Coordinates of C-alpha atoms in Angstrom, one line a residue:
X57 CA 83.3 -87.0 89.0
X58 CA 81.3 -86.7 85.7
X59 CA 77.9 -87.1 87.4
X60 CA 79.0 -84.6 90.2
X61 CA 79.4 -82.1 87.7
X62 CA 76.4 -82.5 86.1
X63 CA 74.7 -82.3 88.9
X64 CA 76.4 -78.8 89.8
X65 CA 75.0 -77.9 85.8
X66 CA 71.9 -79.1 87.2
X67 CA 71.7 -76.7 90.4
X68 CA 72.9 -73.8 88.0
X69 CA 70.2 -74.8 85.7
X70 CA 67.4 -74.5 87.9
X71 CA 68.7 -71.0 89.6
X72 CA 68.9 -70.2 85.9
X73 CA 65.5 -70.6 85.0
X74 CA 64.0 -69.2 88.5
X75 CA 66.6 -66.1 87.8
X76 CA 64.7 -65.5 84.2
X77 CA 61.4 -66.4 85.4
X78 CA 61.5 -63.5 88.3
X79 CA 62.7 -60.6 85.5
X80 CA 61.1 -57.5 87.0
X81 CA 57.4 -57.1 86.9
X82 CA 54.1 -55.8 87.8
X83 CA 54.2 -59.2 90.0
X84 CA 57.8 -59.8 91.5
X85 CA 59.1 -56.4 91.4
X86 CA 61.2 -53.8 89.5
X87 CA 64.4 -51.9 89.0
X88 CA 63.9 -48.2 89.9
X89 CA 65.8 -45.3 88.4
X90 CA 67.6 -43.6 89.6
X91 CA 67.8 -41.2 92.2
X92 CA 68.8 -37.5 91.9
X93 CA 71.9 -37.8 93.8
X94 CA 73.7 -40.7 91.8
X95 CA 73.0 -43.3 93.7
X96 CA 71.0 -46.2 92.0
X97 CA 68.7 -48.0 94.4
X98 CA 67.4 -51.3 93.5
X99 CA 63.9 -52.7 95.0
X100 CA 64.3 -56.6 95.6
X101 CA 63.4 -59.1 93.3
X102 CA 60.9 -61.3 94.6
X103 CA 62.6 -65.2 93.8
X104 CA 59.9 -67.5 92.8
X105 CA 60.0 -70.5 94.5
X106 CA 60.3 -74.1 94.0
X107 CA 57.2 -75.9 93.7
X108 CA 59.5 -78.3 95.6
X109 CA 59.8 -76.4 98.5
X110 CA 55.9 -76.9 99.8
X111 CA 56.3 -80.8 99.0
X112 CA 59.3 -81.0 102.0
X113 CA 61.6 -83.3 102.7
X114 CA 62.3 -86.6 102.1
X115 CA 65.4 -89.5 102.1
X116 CA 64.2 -92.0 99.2
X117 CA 67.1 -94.2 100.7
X118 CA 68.8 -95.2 97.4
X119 CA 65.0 -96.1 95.6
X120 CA 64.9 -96.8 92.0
X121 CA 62.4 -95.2 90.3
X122 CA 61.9 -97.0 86.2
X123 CA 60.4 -95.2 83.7
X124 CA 58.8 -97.1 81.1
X125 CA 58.9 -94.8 77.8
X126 CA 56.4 -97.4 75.6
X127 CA 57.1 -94.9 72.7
X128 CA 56.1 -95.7 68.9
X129 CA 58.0 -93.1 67.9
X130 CA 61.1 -92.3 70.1
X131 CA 63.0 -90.0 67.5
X132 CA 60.0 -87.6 67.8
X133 CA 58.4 -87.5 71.3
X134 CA 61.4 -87.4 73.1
X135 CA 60.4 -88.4 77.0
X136 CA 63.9 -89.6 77.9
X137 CA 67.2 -88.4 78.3
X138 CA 70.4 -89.8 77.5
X139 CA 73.6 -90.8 79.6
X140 CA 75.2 -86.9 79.6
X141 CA 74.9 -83.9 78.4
X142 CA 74.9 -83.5 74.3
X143 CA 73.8 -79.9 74.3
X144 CA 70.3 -81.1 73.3
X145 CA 67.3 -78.6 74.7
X146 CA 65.2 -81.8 75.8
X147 CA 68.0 -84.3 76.7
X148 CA 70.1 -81.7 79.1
X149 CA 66.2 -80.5 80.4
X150 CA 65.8 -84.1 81.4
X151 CA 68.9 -85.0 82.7
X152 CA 69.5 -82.3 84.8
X153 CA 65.7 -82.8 86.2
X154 CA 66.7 -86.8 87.0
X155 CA 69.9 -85.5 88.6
X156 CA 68.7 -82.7 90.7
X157 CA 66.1 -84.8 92.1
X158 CA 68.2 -87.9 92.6
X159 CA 70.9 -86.0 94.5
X160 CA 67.8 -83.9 96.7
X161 CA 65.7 -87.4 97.3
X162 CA 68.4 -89.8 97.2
X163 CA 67.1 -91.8 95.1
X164 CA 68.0 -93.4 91.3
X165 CA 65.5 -92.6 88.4
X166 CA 66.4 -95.1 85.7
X167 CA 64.6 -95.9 82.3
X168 CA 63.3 -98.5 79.7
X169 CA 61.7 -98.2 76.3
X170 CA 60.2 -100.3 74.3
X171 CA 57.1 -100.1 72.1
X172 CA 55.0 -103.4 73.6
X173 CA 52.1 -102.2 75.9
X174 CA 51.5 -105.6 76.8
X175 CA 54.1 -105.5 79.1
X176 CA 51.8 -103.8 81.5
X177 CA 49.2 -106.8 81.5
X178 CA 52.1 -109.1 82.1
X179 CA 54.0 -107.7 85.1
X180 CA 50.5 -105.9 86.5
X181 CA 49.1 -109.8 86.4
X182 CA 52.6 -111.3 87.8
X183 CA 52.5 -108.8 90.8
X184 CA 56.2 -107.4 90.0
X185 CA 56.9 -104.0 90.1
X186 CA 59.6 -103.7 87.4
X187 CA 59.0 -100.1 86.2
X188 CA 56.9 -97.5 88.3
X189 CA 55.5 -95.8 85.5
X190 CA 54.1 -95.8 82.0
X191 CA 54.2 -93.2 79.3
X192 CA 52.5 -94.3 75.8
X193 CA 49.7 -93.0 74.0
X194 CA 46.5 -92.1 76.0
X195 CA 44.4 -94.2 73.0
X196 CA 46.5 -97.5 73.8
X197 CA 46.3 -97.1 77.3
X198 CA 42.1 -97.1 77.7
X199 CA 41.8 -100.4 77.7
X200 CA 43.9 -101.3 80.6
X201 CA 42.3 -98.2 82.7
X202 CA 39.1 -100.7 82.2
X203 CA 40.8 -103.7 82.9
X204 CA 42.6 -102.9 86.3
X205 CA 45.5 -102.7 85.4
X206 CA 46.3 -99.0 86.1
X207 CA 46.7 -97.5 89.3
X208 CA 43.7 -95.1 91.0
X209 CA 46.1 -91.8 90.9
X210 CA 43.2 -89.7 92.4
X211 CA 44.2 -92.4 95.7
X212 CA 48.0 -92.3 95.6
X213 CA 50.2 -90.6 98.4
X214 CA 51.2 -87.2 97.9
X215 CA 49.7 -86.9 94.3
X216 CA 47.8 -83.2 93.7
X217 CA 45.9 -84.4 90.6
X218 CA 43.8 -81.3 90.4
X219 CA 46.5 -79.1 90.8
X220 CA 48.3 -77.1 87.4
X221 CA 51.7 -79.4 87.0
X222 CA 49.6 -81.8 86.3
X223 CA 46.2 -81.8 83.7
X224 CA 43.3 -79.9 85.4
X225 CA 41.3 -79.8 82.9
X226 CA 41.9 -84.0 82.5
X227 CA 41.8 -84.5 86.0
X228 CA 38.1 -82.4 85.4
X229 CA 36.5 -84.7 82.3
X230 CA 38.5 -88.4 83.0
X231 CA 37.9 -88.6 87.0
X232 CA 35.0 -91.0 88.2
X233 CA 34.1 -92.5 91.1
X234 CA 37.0 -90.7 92.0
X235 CA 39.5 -92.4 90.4
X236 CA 42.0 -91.2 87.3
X237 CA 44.2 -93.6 85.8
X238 CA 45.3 -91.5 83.0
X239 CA 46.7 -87.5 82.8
X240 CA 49.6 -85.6 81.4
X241 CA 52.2 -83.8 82.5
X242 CA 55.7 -81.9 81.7
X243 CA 57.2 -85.0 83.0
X244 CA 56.8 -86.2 79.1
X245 CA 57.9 -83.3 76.9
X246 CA 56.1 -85.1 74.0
X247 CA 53.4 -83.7 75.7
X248 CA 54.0 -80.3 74.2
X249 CA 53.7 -81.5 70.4
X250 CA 50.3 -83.3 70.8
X251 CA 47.5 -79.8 71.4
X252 CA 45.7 -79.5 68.1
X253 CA 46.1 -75.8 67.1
X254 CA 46.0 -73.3 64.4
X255 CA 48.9 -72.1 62.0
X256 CA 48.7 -68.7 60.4
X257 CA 51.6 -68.2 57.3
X258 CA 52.5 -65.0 57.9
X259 CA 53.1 -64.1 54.2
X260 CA 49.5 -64.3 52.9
X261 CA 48.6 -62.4 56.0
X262 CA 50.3 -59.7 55.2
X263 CA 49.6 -59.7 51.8
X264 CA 46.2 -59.6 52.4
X265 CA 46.8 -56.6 55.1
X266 CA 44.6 -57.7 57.6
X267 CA 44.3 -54.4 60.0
X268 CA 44.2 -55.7 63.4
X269 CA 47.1 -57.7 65.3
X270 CA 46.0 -61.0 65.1
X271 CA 48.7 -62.2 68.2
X272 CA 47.3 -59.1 70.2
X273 CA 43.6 -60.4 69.7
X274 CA 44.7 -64.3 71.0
X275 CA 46.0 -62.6 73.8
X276 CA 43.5 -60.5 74.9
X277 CA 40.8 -63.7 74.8
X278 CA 39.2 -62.0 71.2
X279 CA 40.1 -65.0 68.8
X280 CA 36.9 -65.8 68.3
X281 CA 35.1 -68.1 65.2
X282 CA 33.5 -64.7 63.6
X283 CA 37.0 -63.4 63.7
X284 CA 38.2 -66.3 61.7
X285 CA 35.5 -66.1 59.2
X286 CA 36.1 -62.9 58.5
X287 CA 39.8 -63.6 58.0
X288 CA 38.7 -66.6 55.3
X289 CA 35.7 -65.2 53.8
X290 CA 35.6 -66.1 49.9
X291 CA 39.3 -67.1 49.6
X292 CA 38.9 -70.6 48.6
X293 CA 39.5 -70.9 44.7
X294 CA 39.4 -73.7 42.8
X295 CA 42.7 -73.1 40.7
X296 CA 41.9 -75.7 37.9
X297 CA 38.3 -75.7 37.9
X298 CA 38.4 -79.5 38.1
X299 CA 35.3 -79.3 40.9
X300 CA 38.0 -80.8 43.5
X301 CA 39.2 -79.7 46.4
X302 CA 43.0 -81.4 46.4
X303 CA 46.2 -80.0 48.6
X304 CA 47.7 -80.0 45.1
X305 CA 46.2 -77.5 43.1
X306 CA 43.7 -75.2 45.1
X307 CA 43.9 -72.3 47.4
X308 CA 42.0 -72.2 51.2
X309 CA 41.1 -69.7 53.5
X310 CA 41.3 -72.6 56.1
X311 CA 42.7 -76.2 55.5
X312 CA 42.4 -79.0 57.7
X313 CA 42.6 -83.0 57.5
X314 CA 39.5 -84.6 56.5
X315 CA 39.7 -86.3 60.2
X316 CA 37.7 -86.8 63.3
X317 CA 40.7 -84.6 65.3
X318 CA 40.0 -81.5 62.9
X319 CA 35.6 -82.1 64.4
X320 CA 36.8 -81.9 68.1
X321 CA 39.7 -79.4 67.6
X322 CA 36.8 -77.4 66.5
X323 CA 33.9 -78.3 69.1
X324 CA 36.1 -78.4 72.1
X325 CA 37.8 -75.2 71.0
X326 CA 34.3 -73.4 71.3
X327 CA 33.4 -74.4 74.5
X328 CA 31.8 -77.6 73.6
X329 CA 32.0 -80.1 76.1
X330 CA 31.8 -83.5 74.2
X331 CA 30.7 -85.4 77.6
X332 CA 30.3 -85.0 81.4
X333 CA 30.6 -86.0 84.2
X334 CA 27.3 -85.5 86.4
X335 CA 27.6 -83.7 89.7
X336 CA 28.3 -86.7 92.0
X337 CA 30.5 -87.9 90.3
X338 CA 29.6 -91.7 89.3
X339 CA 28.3 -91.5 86.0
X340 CA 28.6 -89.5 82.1
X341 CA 26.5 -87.4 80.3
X342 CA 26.7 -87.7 76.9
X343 CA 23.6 -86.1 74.3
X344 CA 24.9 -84.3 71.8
X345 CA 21.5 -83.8 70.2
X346 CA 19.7 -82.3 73.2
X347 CA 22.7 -79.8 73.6
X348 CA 21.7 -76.4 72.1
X349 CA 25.3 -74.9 72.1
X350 CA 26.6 -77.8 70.4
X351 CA 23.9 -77.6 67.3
X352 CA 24.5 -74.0 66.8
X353 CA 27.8 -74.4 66.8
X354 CA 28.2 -76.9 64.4
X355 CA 25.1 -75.7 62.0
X356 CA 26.8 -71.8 62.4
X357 CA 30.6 -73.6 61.1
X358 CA 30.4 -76.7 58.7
X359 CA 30.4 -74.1 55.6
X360 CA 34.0 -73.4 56.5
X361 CA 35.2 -76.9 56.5
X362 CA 36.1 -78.0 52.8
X363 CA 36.6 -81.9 52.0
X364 CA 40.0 -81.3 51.0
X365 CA 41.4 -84.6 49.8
X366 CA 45.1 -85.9 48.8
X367 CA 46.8 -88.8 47.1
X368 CA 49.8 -89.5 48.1
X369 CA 51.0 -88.8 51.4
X370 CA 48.6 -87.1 54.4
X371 CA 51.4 -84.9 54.6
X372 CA 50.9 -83.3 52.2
X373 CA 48.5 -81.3 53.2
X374 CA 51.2 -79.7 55.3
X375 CA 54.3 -80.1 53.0
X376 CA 53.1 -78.9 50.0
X377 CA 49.6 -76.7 50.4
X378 CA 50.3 -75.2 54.1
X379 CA 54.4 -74.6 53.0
X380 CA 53.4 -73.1 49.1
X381 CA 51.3 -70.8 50.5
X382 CA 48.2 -71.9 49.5
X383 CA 46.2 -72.0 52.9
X384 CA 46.3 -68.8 55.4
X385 CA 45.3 -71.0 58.0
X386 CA 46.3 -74.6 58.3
X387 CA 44.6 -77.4 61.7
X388 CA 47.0 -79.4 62.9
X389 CA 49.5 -80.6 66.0
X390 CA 51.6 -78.2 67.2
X391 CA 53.9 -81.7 66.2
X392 CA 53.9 -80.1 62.4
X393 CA 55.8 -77.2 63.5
X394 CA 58.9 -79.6 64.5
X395 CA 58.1 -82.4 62.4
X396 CA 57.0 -80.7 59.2
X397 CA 57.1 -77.2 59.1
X398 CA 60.9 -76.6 59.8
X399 CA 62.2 -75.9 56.6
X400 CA 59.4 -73.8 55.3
X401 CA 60.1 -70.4 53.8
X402 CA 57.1 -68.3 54.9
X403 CA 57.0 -67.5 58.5
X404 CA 54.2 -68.6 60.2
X405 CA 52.6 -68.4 63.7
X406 CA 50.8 -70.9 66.2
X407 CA 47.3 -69.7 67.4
X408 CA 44.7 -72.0 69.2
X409 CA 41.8 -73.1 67.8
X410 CA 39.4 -70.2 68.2
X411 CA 36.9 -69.3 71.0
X412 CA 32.8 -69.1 70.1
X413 CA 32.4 -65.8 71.2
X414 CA 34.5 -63.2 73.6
X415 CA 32.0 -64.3 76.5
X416 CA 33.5 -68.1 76.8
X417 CA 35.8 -68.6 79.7
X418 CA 39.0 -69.9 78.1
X419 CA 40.6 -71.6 74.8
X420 CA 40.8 -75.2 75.0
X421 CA 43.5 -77.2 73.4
X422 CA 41.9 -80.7 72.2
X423 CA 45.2 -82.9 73.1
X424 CA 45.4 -85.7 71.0
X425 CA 45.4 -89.2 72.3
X426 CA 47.7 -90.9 69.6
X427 CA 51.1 -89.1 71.1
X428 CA 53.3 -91.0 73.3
X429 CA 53.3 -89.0 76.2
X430 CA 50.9 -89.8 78.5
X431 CA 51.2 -90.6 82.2
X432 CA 50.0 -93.5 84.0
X433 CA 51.2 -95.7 87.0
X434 CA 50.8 -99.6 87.0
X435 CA 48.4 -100.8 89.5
X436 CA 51.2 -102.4 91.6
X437 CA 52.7 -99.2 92.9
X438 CA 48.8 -98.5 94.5
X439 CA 49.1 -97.1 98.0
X440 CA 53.2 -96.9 97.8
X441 CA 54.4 -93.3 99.8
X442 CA 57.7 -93.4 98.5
X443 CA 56.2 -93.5 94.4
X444 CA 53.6 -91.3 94.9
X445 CA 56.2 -88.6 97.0
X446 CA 58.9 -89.0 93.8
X447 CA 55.6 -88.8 90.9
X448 CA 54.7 -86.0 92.5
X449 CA 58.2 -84.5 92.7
X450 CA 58.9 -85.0 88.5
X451 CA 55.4 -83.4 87.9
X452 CA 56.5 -80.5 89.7
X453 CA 59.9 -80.0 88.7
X454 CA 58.9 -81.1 84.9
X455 CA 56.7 -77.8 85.1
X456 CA 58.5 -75.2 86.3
X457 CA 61.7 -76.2 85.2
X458 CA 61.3 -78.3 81.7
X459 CA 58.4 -76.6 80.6
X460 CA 60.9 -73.4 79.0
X461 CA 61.9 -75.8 76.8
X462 CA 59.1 -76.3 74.8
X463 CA 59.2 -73.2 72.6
X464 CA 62.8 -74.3 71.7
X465 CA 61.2 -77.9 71.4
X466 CA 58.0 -76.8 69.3
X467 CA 60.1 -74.0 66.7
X468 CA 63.0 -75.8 66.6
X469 CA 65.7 -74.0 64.2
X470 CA 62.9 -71.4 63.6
X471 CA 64.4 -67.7 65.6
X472 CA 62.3 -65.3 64.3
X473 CA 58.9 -65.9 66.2
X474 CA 57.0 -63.0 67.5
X475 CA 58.3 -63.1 71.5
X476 CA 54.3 -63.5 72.7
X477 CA 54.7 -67.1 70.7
X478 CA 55.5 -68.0 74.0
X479 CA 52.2 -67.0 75.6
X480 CA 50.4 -68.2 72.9
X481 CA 52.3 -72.3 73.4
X482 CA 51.1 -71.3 77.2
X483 CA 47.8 -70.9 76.4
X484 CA 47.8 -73.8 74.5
X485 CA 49.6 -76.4 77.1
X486 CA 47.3 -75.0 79.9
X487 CA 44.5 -75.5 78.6
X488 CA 44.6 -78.8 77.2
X489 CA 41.1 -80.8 77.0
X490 CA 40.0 -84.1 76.2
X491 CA 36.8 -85.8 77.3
X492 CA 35.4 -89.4 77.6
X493 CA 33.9 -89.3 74.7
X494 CA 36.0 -87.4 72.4
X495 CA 38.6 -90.3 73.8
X496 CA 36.3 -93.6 74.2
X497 CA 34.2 -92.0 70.7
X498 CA 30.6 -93.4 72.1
X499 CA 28.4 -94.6 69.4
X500 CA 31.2 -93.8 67.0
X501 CA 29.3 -89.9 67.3
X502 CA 32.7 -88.9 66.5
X503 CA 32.8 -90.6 63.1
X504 CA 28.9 -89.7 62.4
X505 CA 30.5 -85.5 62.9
X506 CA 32.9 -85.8 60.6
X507 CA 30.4 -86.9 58.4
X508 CA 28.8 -83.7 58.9
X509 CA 31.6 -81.3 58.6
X510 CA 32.8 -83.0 55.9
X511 CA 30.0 -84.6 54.2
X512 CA 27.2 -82.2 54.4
X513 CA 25.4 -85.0 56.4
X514 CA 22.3 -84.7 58.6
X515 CA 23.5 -83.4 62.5
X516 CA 20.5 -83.8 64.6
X517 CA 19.1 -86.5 63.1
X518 CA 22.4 -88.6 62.9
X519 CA 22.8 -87.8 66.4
X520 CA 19.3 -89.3 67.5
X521 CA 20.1 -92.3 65.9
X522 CA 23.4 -93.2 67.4
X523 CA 22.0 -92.1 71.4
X524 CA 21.0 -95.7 72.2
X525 CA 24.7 -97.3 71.7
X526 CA 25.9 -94.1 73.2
X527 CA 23.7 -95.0 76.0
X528 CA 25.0 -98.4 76.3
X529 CA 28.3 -97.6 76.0
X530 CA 28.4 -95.6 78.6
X531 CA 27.2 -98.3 80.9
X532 CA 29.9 -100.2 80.2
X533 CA 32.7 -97.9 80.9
X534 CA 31.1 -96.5 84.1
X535 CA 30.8 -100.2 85.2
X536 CA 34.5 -100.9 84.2
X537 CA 35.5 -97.7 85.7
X538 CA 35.3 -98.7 89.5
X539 CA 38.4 -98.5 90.9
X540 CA 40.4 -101.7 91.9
X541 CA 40.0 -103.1 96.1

């Protein structure tokens, strides 16, 4: 009886969140006044419908479906739900979501967590299919992409790789010879800490009485690198005239981790694309050196970064400078918000990382790789209809139905956001990006740029000399890439 009833919760759940999705507007119609004689006349509402709906039918016939949740830190990125309902915004999102589809596909979706990756090698190499799926960091899965051990989900039944529930932009920059092994999803909501991102503390910027709407200039596609520099422009002080730069002591314009995520936050951010993949398909462009947007962007930006440096914990640089209001801007995860941010007292609000200029296309979210939430499928579901019908089925679902929880998710106890925070955590989750070499780090080009943001180093030259193992790097993975016969 318990399980029927959540199930109910679940079908009210989802005509919930269609109900608020199709509030009247300039798309799916409006509530009309009034007419002179009394009589109020309503135009429909336009219902939005189920991504579902367009996949069809299908009788699983009792299938199990495991989860594997290899999670290193299952307190934080929360990818599974428990055995009811606890009032939790991610546990009842994921429940219901497992119900609803188990009662529509008949079909059981069950789970296992543990944090040893190597359990992919075994059962992949034993032939069992134990678990139909992975989620664990996209770093600790790269190797096993290589090594065959992943299934081709550019190949599997019913998967729509390139399509927005999953990662376009993923499916884009880690797809060749046609094969993917490796994307996110909403199926993970651990997923929505992970996009690198920009915090503004709302106190300092209106004490400094900045006279444009910052949240207004994000959303009309006018954050832009000049608009930060502006913003920051001779704020750093060194408070104790000690010639440091410490979280402890000294106030920034912009703070960031002295890290290689705080280089391509700020490269892919402005358009940069850290590799390629050529226009057949079969191979990757990586050159740096040769690109001309790439040196102007990084020559026109280093003087921003400061080699801000800390002693004690890394977090620091979020517990004590971002939260004593000694930064107006702090780089990080949107993870800070719900990890370390939730008990500061200045608001504060989440941008992305800035454009180049007002003529580039989109933002871009670098995504990073360490977070356990990534999807993959083991290479022994390859080619299986039913597996690929039900993947397909929690991709879609996850993003229309669990992807409302993320502001809850990202804010936490925090109720006093600005209501466009909600387009901004759009913009950011749509538009996450990361590359081959921003993931594989070719050369170790990623290391040699944080050497130049951070260390005034040489770029070109740097560059020049790291192109040969870049080179041969790249001819290994391409090689290693082919997908399994």
């Amino acid at each position: 009886m318990k399980r029927i009833a959540y199930f109910l919760m679940a079908v009210l759940t989802v005509a919930s969140v269609v109900s608020c999705a199709d509030q009247p507007s300039a798309d799916n119609g409006k509530v009309t006044e009034a007419p002179d004689n009394g009589q109020a006349t309503t135009e429909a509402v336009t219902e939005e419908p189920s991504l579902l709906d367009s996949l069809g039918e299908k009788d699983l016939g009792g299938m199990v479906y495991t989860i594997f949740d290899c999670n290193q830190h299952p307190d934080l990125q929360i990818n599974i739900p428990g055995e009811e309902m606890t009032g939790d915004v991610v546990n009842d999102a994921l429940l219901t979501r497992d119900l609803y589809l188990e009662e529509t596909y008949n079909c059981e979706i069950e789970y296992y967590q543990e944090d040893d990756v190597n359990k992919l090698k075994t059962m992949v190499s034993a032939g069992d299919d134990e678990w139909q799926m992975i989620i664990h960091p996209l770093a600790g899965l790269t190797s096993h992409a290589t090594g065959g051990y992943l299934a081709n989900m550019c190949d599997m039944p019913y998967l729509e790789m390139d399509k927005s529930w999953w990662n376009p932009l993923m499916y884009e920059n880690l797809r060749l010879h046609d094969a993917m092994y490796i994307t996110s999803s909403d199926i993970a909501p651990g997923i929505y800490q992970m996009p690198t991102c920009l915090f503004l503390n709302l106190k300092l910027y209106t004490d400094y009485d900045y006279d444009f709407d910052i949240f207004q200039s994000v959303i009309d596609g006018k954050w832009t690198m000049d608009q930060l520099r502006l913003m920051i422009k001779d704020m750093d002080v060194d408070m104790n005239a000690d010639n440091k730069w410490t979280v402890y002591d000294d106030f920034f314009g912009f703070a960031m981790h002295n890290s290689t995520e705080a280089v391509l936050t700020t490269m892919i951010g402005c358009g940069i694309n850290m590799s390629r993949i050529t226009e057949d398909g079969t191979n990757i462009v990586c050159n740096l050196a040769s690109d001309s947007h790439a040196i102007e962007v990084v020559e026109s930006i280093v003087d921003m970064y400061q080699n801000i440096t800390y002693t004690t914990d890394i977090n620091d640089y979020s517990n004590i400078l971002f939260q004593g209001d000694r930064a107006l801007f702090f780089m990080h995860k949107l993870e800070s918000a719900a990890v370390h941010l939730r008990d500061m007292e200045s608001d504060y609000l989440i941008l992305p990382s800035p454009k180049w200029d007002e003529k580039q296309e989109s933002y871009y979210s670098f995504v990073s790789p360490h977070g356990s939430c990534f999807v993959a499928l083991p290479q022994t579901v390859s080619g299986n209809e039913n597996y690929g019908f039900l993947t397909e089925a929690l991709a879609r679902y996850s993003n229309q139905y669990v992807r409302p929880i993320a502001y809850d998710l990202v804010y936490k106890e925090k109720d006093s956001r600005d209501p466009r925070s909600v387009d901004v955590l759009n913009i950011l989750l749509d538009c996450l990006y990361i590359d081959f070499q921003s993931l594989y780090n070719f050369g170790t080009v990623n290391d040699i740029l944080q050497t130049v943001f951070f260390q005034d180093k040489p770029l070109v030259s740097n560059l020049e000399k790291r192109q040969n193992a870049v080179d041969k790097a790249i001819v290994k993975l391409v090689e290693n890439w082919m997908p399994v016969e």
